[in-house]
Amino acid sequence: PNGAGKSTLSYVLAGRDGDRFEAWVIDTDERGARIQLAEPAVIARLDGAGGEVMPGDRLMVRLTVADPTERRLAFEAVSRAG
């Protein structure tokens, strides 16, 4: 998402640091992967996971940062789901 979108998403997820979410990998590149959370419907980056996952992979991810002030969202992979 663009900066405004990321800000809105970080507000939606603010206070949920540490929560786990089911997600699907929708794209990968040299920086990592783009993921789509199942609920809430959020698209975000999973930095550093580009070589470890492929589009279509289902993961469990943990929210590590949701900072509306800095418009920052960060997730880490916890495990492969299903």
Tab-separated table of C-alpha atoms in Angstrom:
chain	number	residue	atom	x	y	z
A	1	PRO	CA	0.000	0.000	0.000
A	2	ASN	CA	0.990	3.591	-0.388
A	3	GLY	CA	1.907	5.678	2.650
A	4	ALA	CA	-1.671	6.692	3.433
A	5	GLY	CA	-2.891	3.106	3.127
A	6	LYS	CA	-0.103	1.784	5.323
A	7	SER	CA	-0.935	4.404	7.940
A	8	THR	CA	-4.573	3.287	8.011
A	9	LEU	CA	-3.568	-0.372	8.249
A	10	SER	CA	-1.160	0.321	11.085
A	11	TYR	CA	-4.031	2.019	12.983
A	12	VAL	CA	-6.226	-1.054	12.410
A	13	LEU	CA	-3.502	-3.313	13.821
A	14	ALA	CA	-2.187	-0.948	16.534
A	15	GLY	CA	-2.012	-2.625	19.914
A	16	ARG	CA	-1.955	-6.113	18.399
A	17	ASP	CA	1.844	-6.566	18.443
A	18	GLY	CA	2.611	-10.231	19.065
A	19	ASP	CA	-0.692	-11.458	17.603
A	20	ARG	CA	-0.527	-14.256	15.034
A	21	PHE	CA	-2.344	-14.209	11.720
A	22	GLU	CA	-2.893	-16.649	8.887
A	23	ALA	CA	-1.491	-15.260	5.635
A	24	TRP	CA	-0.817	-16.217	2.029
A	25	VAL	CA	2.259	-15.225	0.052
A	26	ILE	CA	1.102	-13.283	-3.005
A	27	ASP	CA	4.468	-12.213	-4.447
A	28	THR	CA	8.199	-12.371	-3.779
A	29	ASP	CA	11.165	-10.225	-4.752
A	30	GLU	CA	14.732	-9.546	-3.637
A	31	ARG	CA	13.517	-7.742	-0.483
A	32	GLY	CA	11.185	-10.471	0.728
A	33	ALA	CA	7.549	-11.355	0.209
A	34	ARG	CA	4.172	-9.644	0.013
A	35	ILE	CA	1.536	-11.345	2.128
A	36	GLN	CA	-2.254	-11.136	2.358
A	37	LEU	CA	-3.657	-11.712	5.829
A	38	ALA	CA	-6.828	-13.794	6.010
A	39	GLU	CA	-8.388	-11.509	8.642
A	40	PRO	CA	-8.256	-8.544	8.742
A	41	ALA	CA	-7.843	-8.156	4.984
A	42	VAL	CA	-4.377	-6.577	4.969
A	43	ILE	CA	-1.568	-6.754	2.413
A	44	ALA	CA	1.895	-6.218	3.890
A	45	ARG	CA	5.580	-7.067	3.428
A	46	LEU	CA	7.380	-9.949	5.042
A	47	ASP	CA	10.962	-8.715	4.788
A	48	GLY	CA	13.820	-11.138	4.292
A	49	ALA	CA	11.660	-14.138	3.355
A	50	GLY	CA	11.936	-13.935	-0.432
A	51	GLY	CA	14.023	-17.062	-0.949
A	52	GLU	CA	12.212	-19.109	1.694
A	53	VAL	CA	8.630	-18.810	0.470
A	54	MET	CA	6.790	-18.949	-2.836
A	55	PRO	CA	3.559	-17.329	-4.024
A	56	GLY	CA	0.647	-19.438	-2.821
A	57	ASP	CA	2.374	-20.589	0.382
A	58	ARG	CA	0.183	-20.350	3.476
A	59	LEU	CA	1.954	-19.078	6.601
A	60	MET	CA	1.337	-18.146	10.184
A	61	VAL	CA	2.888	-14.736	10.810
A	62	ARG	CA	3.362	-12.627	13.933
A	63	LEU	CA	2.849	-8.873	13.975
A	64	THR	CA	6.038	-7.333	15.341
A	65	VAL	CA	5.358	-3.622	14.698
A	66	ALA	CA	2.215	-1.603	14.023
A	67	ASP	CA	3.244	2.037	14.347
A	68	PRO	CA	0.712	4.518	12.903
A	69	THR	CA	2.995	7.488	13.633
A	70	GLU	CA	5.775	6.110	11.446
A	71	ARG	CA	3.346	4.347	9.066
A	72	ARG	CA	5.129	1.077	9.713
A	73	LEU	CA	3.931	-2.524	9.731
A	74	ALA	CA	6.262	-5.475	10.239
A	75	PHE	CA	5.582	-9.190	10.365
A	76	GLU	CA	7.747	-12.248	10.920
A	77	ALA	CA	7.042	-15.757	9.721
A	78	VAL	CA	6.216	-18.160	12.537
A	79	SER	CA	5.495	-21.356	10.588
A	80	ARG	CA	3.962	-22.755	7.454
A	81	ALA	CA	0.237	-23.324	7.848
A	82	GLY	CA	-1.520	-26.457	6.629
